[in-house]
XYZ file of C-alpha atoms in Angstrom:
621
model
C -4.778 8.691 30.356
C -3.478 11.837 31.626
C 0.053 10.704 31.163
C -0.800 9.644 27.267
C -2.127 12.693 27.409
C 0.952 14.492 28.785
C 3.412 12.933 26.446
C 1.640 13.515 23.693
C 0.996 16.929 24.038
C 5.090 16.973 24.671
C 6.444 15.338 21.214
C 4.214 17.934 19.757
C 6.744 20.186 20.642
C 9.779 18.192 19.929
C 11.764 19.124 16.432
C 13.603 16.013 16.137
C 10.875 13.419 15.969
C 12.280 11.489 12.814
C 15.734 11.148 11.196
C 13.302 12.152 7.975
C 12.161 15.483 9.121
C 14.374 16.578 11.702
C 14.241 20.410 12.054
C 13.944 23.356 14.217
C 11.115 24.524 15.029
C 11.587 28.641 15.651
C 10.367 30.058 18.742
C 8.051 32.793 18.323
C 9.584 35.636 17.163
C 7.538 38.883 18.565
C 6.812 39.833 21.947
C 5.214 42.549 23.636
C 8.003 42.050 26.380
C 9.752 45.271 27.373
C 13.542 43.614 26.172
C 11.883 43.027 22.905
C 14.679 45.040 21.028
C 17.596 43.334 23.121
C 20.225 41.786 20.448
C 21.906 38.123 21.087
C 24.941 38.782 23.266
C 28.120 39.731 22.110
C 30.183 36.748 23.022
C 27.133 34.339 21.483
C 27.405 36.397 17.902
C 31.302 36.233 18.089
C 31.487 32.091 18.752
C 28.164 32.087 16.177
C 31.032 33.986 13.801
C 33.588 31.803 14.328
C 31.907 28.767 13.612
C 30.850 30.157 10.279
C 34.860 30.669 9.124
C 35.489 27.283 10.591
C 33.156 25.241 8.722
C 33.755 27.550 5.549
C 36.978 26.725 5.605
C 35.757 22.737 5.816
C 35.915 20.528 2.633
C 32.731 18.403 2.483
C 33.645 14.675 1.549
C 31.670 13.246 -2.062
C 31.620 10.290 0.071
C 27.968 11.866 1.864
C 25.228 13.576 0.709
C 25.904 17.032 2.380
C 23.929 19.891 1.505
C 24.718 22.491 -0.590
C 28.469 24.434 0.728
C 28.012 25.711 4.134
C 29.278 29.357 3.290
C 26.152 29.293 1.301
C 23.678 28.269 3.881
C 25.014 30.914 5.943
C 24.982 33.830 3.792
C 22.343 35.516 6.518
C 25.373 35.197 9.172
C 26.817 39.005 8.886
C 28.628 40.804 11.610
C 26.216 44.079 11.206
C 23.178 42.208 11.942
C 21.218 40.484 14.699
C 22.358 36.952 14.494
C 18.759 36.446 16.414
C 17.534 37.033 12.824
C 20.214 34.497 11.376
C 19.093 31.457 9.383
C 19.149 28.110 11.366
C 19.619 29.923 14.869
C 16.999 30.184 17.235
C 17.126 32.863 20.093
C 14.650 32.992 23.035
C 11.657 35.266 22.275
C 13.095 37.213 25.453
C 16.252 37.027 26.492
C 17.307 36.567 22.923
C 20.088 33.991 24.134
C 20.532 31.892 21.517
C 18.726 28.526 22.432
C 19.014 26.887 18.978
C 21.200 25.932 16.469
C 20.745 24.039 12.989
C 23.601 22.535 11.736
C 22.110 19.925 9.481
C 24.297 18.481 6.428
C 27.499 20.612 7.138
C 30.750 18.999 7.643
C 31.682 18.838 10.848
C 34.642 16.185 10.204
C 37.716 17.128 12.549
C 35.393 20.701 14.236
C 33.056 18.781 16.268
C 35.065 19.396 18.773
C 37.327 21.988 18.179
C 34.474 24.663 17.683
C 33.427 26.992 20.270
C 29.866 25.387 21.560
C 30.931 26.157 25.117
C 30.271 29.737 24.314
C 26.152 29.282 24.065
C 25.699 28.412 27.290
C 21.889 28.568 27.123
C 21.804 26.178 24.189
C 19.010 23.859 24.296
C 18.486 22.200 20.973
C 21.443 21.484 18.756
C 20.826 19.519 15.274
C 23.756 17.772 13.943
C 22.379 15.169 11.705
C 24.623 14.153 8.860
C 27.374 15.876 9.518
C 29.585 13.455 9.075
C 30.621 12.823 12.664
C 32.348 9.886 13.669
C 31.946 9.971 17.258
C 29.737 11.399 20.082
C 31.156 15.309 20.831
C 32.719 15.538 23.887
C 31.204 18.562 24.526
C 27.333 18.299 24.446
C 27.637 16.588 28.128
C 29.343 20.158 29.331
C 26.525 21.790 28.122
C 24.296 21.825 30.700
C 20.839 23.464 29.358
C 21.023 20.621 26.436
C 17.486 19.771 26.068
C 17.082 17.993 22.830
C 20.133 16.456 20.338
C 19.569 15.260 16.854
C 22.943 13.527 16.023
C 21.126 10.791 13.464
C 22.740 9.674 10.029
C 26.403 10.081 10.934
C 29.094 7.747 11.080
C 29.021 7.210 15.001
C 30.922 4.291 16.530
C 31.488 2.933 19.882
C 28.813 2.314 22.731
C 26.131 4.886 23.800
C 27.457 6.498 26.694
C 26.160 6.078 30.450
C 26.083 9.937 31.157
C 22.756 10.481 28.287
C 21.133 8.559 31.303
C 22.020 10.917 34.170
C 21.445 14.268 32.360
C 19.284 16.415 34.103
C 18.424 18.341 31.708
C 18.482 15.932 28.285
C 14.789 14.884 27.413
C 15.359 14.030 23.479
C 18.190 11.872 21.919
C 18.072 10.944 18.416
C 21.090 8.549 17.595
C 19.676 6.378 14.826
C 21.491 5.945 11.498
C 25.101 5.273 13.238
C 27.166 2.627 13.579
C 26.809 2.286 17.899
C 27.594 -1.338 18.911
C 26.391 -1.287 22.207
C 25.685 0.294 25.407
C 28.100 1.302 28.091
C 27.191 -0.558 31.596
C 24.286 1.880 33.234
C 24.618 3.226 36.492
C 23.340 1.388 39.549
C 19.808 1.366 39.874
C 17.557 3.670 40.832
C 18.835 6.287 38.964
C 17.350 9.518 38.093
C 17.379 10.920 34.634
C 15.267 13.479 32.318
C 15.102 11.095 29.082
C 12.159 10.692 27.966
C 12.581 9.889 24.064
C 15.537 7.777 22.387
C 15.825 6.487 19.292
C 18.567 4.071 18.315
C 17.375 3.125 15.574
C 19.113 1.524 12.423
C 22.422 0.469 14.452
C 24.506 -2.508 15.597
C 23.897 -2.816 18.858
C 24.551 -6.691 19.914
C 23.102 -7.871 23.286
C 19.967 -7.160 25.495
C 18.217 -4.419 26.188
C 19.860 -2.583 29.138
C 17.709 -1.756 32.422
C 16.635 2.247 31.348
C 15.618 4.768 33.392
C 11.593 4.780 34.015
C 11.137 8.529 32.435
C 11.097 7.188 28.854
C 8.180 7.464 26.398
C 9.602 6.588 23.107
C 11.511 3.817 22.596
C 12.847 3.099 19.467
C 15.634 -0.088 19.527
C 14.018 -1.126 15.775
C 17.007 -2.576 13.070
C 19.723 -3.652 15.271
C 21.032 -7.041 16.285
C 20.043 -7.493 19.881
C 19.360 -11.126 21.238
C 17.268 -12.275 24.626
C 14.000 -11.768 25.810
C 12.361 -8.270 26.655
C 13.571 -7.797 30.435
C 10.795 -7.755 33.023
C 12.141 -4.389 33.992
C 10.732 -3.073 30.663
C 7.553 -3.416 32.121
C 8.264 -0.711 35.007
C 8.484 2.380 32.093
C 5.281 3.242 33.479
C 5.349 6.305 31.137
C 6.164 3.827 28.161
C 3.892 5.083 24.628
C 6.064 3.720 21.969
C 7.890 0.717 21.719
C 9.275 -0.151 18.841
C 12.046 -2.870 18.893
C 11.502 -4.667 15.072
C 13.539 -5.993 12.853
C 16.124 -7.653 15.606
C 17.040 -11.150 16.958
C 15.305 -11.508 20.487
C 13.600 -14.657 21.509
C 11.576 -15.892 24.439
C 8.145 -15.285 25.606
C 6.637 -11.662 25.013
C 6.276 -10.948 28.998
C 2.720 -11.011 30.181
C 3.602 -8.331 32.462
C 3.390 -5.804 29.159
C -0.072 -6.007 29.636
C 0.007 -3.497 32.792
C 1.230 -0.653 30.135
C -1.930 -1.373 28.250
C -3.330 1.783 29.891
C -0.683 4.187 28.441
C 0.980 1.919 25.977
C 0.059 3.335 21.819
C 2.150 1.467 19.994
C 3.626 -2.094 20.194
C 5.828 -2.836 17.825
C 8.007 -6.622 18.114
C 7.843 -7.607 13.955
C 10.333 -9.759 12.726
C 11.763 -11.505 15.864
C 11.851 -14.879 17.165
C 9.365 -14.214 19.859
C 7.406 -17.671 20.448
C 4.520 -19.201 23.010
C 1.109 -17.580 23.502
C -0.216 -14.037 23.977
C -1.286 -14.320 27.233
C -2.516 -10.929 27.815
C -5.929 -9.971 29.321
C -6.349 -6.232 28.221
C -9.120 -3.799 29.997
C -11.133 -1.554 28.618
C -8.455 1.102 29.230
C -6.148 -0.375 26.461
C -4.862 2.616 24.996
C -2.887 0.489 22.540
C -3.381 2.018 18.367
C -0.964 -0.479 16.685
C 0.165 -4.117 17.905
C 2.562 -5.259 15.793
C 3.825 -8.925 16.034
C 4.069 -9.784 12.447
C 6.847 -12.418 11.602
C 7.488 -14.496 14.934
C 6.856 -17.483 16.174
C 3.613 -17.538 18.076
C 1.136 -19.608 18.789
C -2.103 -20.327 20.269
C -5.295 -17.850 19.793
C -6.080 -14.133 18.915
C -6.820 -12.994 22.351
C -10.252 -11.903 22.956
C -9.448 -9.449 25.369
C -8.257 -6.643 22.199
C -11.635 -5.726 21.676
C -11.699 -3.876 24.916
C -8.965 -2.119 22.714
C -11.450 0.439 21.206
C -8.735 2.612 19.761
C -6.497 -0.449 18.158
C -5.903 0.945 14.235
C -3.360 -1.557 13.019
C -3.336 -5.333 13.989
C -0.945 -7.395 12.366
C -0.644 -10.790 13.657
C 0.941 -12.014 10.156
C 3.317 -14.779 9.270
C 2.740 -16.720 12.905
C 2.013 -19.863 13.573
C -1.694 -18.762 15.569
C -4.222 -21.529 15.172
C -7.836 -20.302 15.018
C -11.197 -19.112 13.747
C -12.272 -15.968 12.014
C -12.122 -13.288 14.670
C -15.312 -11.958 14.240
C -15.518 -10.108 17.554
C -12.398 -7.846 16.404
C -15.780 -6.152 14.497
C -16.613 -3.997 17.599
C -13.847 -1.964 17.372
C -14.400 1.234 15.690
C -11.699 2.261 14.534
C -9.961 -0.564 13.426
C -8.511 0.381 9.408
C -5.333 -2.739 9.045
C -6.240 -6.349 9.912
C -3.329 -8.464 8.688
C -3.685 -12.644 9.972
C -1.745 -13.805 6.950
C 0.424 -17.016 6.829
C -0.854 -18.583 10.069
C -3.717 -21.610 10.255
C -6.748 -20.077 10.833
C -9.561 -22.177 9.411
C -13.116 -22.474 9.126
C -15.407 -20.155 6.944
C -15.347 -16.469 7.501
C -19.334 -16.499 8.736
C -21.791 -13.721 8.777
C -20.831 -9.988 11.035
C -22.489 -9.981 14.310
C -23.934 -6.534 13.356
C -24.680 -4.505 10.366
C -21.743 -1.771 11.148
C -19.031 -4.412 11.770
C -15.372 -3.276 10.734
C -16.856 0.098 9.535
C -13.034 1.603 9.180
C -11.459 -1.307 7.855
C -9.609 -0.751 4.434
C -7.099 -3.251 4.668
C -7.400 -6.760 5.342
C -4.692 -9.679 4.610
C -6.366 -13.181 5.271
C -4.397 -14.586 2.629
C -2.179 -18.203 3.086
C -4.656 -19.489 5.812
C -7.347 -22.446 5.680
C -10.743 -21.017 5.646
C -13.235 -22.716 3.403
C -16.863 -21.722 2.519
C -18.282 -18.712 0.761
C -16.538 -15.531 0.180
C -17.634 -13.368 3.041
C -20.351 -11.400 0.397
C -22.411 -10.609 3.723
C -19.023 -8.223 4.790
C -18.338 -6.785 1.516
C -22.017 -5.815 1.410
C -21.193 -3.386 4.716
C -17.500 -2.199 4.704
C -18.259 1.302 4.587
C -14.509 2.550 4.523
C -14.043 0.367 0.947
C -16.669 1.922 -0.609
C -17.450 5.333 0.213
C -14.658 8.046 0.730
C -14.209 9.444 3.597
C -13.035 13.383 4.010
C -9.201 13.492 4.840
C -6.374 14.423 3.722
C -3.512 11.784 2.113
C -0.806 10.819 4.787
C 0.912 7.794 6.546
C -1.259 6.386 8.909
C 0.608 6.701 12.645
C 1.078 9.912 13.590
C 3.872 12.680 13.225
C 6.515 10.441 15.853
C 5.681 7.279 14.343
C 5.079 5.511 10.557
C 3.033 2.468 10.595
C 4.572 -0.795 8.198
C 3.339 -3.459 6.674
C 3.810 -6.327 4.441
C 1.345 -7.116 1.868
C 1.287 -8.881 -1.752
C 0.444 -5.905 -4.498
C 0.740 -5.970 -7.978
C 1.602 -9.439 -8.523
C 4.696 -9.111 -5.818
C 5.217 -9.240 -1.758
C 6.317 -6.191 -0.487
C 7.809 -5.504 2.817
C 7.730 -3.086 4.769
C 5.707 -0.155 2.959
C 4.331 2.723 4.876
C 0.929 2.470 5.255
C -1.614 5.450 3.344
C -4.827 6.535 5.260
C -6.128 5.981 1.843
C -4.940 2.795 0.556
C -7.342 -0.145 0.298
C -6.800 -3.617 0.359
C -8.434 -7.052 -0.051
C -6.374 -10.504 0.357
C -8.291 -13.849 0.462
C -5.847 -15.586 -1.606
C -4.310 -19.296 -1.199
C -7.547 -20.578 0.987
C -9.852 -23.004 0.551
C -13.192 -20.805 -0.481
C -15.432 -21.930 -3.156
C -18.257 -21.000 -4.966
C -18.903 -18.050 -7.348
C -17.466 -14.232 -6.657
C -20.302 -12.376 -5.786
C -21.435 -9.598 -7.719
C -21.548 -7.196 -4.498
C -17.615 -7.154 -4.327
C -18.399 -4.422 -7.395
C -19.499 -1.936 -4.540
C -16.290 -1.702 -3.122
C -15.293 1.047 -4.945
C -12.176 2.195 -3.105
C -9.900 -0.750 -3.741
C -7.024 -0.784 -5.354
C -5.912 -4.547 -4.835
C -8.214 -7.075 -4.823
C -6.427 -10.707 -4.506
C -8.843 -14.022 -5.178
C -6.127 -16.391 -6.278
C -5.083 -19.874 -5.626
C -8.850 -20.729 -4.121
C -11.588 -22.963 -5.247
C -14.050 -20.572 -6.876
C -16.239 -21.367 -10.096
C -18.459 -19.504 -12.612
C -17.949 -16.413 -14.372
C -16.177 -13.087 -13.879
C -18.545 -10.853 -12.271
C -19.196 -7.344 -14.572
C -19.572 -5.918 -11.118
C -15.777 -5.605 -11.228
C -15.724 -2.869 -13.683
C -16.922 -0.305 -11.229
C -13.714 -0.720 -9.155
C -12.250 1.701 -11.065
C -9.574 2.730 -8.440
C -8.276 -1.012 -8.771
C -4.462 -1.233 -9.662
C -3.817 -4.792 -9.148
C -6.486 -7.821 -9.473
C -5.737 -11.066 -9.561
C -7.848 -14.080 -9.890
C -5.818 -16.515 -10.915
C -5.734 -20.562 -9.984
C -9.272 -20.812 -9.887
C -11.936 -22.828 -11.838
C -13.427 -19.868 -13.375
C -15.292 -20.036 -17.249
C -17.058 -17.603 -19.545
C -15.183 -15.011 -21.348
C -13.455 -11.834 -19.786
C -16.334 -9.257 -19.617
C -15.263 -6.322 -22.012
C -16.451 -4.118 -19.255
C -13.387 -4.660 -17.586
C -11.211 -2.209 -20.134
C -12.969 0.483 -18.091
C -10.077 0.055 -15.146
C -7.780 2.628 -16.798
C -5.470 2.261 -13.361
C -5.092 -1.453 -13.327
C -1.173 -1.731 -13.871
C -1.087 -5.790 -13.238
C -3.838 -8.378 -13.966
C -3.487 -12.002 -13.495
C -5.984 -14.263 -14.765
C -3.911 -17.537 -15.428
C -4.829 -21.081 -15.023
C -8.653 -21.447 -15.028
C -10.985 -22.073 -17.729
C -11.515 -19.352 -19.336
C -12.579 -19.028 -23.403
C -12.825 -16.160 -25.967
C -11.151 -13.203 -27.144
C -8.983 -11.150 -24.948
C -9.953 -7.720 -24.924
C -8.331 -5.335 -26.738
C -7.652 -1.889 -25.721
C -6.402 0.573 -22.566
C -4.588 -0.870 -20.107
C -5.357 -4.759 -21.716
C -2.860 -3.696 -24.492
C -0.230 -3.549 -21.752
C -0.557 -7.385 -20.446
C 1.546 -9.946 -21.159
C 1.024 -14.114 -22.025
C 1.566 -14.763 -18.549
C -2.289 -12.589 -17.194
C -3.656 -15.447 -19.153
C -1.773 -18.443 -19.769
C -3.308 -22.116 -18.373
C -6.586 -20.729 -20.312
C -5.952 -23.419 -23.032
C -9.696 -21.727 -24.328
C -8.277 -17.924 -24.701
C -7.469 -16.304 -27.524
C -5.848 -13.437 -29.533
C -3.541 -10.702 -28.506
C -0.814 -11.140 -26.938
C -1.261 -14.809 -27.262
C -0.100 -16.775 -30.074
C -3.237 -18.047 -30.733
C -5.033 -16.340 -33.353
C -9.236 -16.347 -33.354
C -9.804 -16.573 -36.902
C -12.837 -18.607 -36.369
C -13.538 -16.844 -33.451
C -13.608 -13.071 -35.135
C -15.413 -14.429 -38.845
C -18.171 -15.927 -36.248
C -18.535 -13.222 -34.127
C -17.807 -10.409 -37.110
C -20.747 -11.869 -38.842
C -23.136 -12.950 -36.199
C -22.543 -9.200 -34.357
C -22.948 -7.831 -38.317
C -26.618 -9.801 -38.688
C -27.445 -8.881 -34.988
C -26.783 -4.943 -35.924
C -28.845 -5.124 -39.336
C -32.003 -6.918 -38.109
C -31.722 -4.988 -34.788
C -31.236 -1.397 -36.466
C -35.282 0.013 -36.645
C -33.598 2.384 -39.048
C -31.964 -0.118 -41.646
C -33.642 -0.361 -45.001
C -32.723 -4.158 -44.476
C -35.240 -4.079 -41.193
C -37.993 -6.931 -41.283
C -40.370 -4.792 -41.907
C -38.877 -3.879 -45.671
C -38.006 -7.469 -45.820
C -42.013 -8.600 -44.973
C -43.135 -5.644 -47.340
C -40.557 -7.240 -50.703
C -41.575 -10.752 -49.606
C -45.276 -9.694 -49.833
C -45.280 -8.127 -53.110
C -42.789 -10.575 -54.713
C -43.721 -13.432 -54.266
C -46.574 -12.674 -56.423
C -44.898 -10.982 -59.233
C -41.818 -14.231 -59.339
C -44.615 -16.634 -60.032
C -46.193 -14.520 -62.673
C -42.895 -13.805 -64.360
C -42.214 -17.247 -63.616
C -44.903 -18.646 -65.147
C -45.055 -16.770 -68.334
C -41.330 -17.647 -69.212
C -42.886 -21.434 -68.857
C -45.377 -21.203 -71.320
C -43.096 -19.379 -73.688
C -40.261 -21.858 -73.410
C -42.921 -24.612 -73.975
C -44.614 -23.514 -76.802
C -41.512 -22.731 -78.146
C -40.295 -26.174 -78.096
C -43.436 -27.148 -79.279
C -42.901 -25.043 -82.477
C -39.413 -26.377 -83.470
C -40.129 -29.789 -82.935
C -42.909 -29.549 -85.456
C -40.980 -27.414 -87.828
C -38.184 -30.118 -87.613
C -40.819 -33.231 -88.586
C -41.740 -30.797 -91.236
C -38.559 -30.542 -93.089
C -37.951 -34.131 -92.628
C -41.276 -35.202 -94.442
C -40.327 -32.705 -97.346
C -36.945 -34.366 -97.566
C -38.069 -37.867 -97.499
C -40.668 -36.482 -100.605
C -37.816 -35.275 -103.004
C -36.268 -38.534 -102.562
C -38.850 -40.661 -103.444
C -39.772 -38.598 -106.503
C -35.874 -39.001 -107.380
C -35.946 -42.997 -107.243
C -39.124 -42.345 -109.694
C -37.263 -40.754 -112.338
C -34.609 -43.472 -112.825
């Protein structure tokens, strides 16, 4: 540990850690030293001069992104002052040699090597990144104090040299972002050299990885094209904290000899290679390892057991292998475990209960998805994830550190997406395309923190859980391919963040709801619902709406205490109506009958009177 330890406490220090953020970091400026108010020397201003005119007089090329015109970054350059107090120049706090120099994003096309460097002899940190170089400067080797070179995001060619490995006095190299092909043939071994970090990264560097010298720390061979296996002499870096070779062609057996770094190894990183067999390592509990990283290869075999004497292991991505086992429920010990990726490999069986109530207490991410396990959903796991549902104090950044960005792959909003730097605040949850069944348990609402939540392409039934409205962090969900019924809770237009919602093929029935971020969804959240309805399908819920409009309409007016159309109006009119109809009721009976009674008698009347006249007629003749 004291050698983690000691190299960690060194890239503290170091300026040039990523092609992102390279940039000097200035010495201390004040000192109670007696040579306080010593200027830089004379010759050191004059070549400091010099190099201003010559890269004034430079044309920068459309063809890169420089920065702004040099003569403007170097307005603080003036012959009547201190050039100790000159922008992007760095003197020692007591000698006041100059021991810095910041060229980033001037042209240097056709001055590398015509400009005066020779004249800082104490030089020990030169940044040249983009620049537009197209080749190593001849010089830098000549300069003999060089401790740290930042010659990233050029347009480099060739091989990298032989001498970078017998500088005595180079400790950082950053080369990454060129167009190097190769390495030159190293120098018989042993060698002795000072290099401690290089980074090649983002290259074209064909072939193995060379035998390099055993002072290195950081390794960083990530996006080339290099072919073999890792060489057994890898294994002798005993200072070795970061390797990082992803993203390249080798093959072959990861060596179990790797295992002996385990003590100052951080960060193992071997994604997207063609590395096959087993893992045969057998760490001890003085695994120092923070991020294994093996997603995208070929292996096989089990997760082995021996990572949870990894206590400080913080990413684990096994993904997209072809590892054939059970739930890894012992990986619940470590504390500090926050990424679990096992994606696209056979693991099978049901996820099972934690072997303690603080199991996985960091975990925000976890990827399970494209696997074979069957049973439940793990509800016993959601109910103790602390780091999903309560938020811890920290502040938003990448989770690695300041030398190193941790990646993953993961499928968010609807889409897979590669290689994403990884938040200390993003949470995940991916059980899709298994086998689980049964109902989503309403506990999964008490993980508060998530912003994906992924149930698809599984066997689970009944209805979707209100719970899910409390997620209100959520951005993606998706539970589609399911056998889920019932009607979309209208809770669920609480989630004012959720950008993508997918909810097709099961059995669901109803009305879509209608408002926030449910405006923005298209047919394809809910098609294979052949029971949904309304907007933004085509089909309309006229019956739907006139049912519910009027059922919700009689529900409000008998509910409503304060409605005049309350039961207990309605019991009072029945009470003194029914009375008062059958009265009024009654009397218009009697009326009508005796009415009838009065013109059928008046009729028979008239008609005897008639029949009278005629007879007395008939008389008369």
């Amino acid at each position: 540990m004291t050698s983690y330890w000691r190299v960690a406490c060194w890239f503290s220090f170091l300026p040039f850690v990523s092609p992102a953020n390279s940039s000097f970091t200035p010495f201390s400026q004040t000192s109670s030293h007696p040579f306080l108010g010593q200027h830089c020397s004379i010759s050191e201003k004059t070549a400091l001069l010099q190099l201003k005119r010559d890269l004034s007089a430079a044309k920068p090329e459309s063809s890169i992104p420089l920065q702004p015109s040099s003569g403007s970054l170097l307005t603080s350059w003036k012959p009547n002052t201190d050039c100790c107090s000159w922008e992007s120049v760095n003197c020692h706090e007591v000698t006041k040699h100059v021991i810095g120099l910041n060229l980033r994003g001037h042209n240097l096309s056709g001055l590398v090597n015509s400009i005066k460097f020779l004249n800082l002899p104490y030089l020990e940190r030169l940044n040249l990144v983009n620049c537009n170089i197209g080749e190593i400067p001849s010089f830098v080797q000549k300069l003999g104090g060089l401790v740290e070179l930042d010659l990233s995001i050029n347009k480099i060619h060739g091989k990298v040299p032989k001498w970078i490995w017998l500088s005595e006095s180079l400790v950082y190299l950053n080369l990454s972002n060129n167009f190097l092909d190769g390495f030159e043939a190293p120098p018989s071994a042993p060698f002795l050299s000072s290099l401690t970090s290089l980074d090649l990264t983002s290259n074209l560097i064909e072939g193995s990885i060379p035998t390099l010298p055993i002072s290195i720390s950081f390794l960083s061979l990530a996006m080339n094209n290099l072919t073999g296996e890792i060489p057994v002499s890898l294994c002798s870096l005993s200072n070795l904290t970061i390797l990082d070779a992803c993203y390249n062609y080798m093959s072959g057996q990861i060596p179990k000899c790797l295992e002996v770094l385990g003590d100052t190894l951080i960060v193992l990183n071997l994604r997207k290679n063609r590395f096959s067999g087993l893992m045969p390592w057998n760490f001890t509990n003085e695994c120092s390892l923070k991020t294994l990283n093996l997603y995208a290869n070929q292996l096989t075999g089990k997760i082995p057991v021996s990572l949870k004497h990894c206590k400080r292991l913080q990413v684990l991505d096994l993904g997209d292998n072809q590892i054939n086992d059970t739930f890894p429920s012992w990986l619940g010990v470590l504390p500090d475990l926050r990424v679990l990726i096992l994606q696209s490999n056979s693991l099978r069986g049901p996820i099972g209960e934690p072997l303690t109530s603080n199991d996985f207490p960091m975990l925000q991410i976890l990827d399970l998805s494209s696997n074979y396990f069957t049973g439940n959903l793990p509800l016993d796991y959601f109910a103790i994830w602390k780091s999903m549902r309560i938020k811890l104090n920290g502040s938003l950044m990448y989770m690695g550190s300041y030398y190193y960005r941790e990646w993953m792959s993961i499928t968010s909003k609807g889409q897979r997406m590669d290689d994403i730097n990884i938040l200390t605040i993003f949470n995940v949850l991916d059980l899709s395309n298994n086998l689980f069944e049964g109902e989503i348990p309403e506990v999964i609402g008490d993980l508060k923190l998530l912003e994906v939540l992924n149930l698809s392409t599984n066997n689970l039934i009944g209805e979707i859980p209100i719970s899910l409205s409390k997620l209100t962090l959520l951005e993606s969900l998706d539970l589609s391919k399911n056998k889920l019924i019932g009607e979309i809770p209208m809770q669920l237009l609480s989630l004012t963040f959720l950008s993508v919602l997918n909810l097709s093929y099961n059995r669901l029935e109803g009305k879509i709801p209608i408002g926030n971020q449910f405006s923005t969804f298209a047919n394809d959240s809910y098609e294979g619902n052949i029971g949904l309805c309304g907007v933004p399908l085509s089909k309309k819920c006229y019956d739907v709406e006139d049912h519910q409009s009027s059922g919700a309409q009689r529900e409000s007016i008998l509910s409503d205490p304060g409605s005049p159309f309350s039961w207990e109006f309605a019991l009072v009119g029945y009470g003194c109506g029914v009375p008062v109809g059958v009265a009024v009721g009654y009397i218009l009976f009697w009326r009508t009958k005796r009415c009838t009674k009065w013109i059928e008698q008046s009729f028979k009347a008239k008609k005897r009177q008639k029949n009278e006249q005629n007879r007395r007629r008939r008389r008369m003749f």
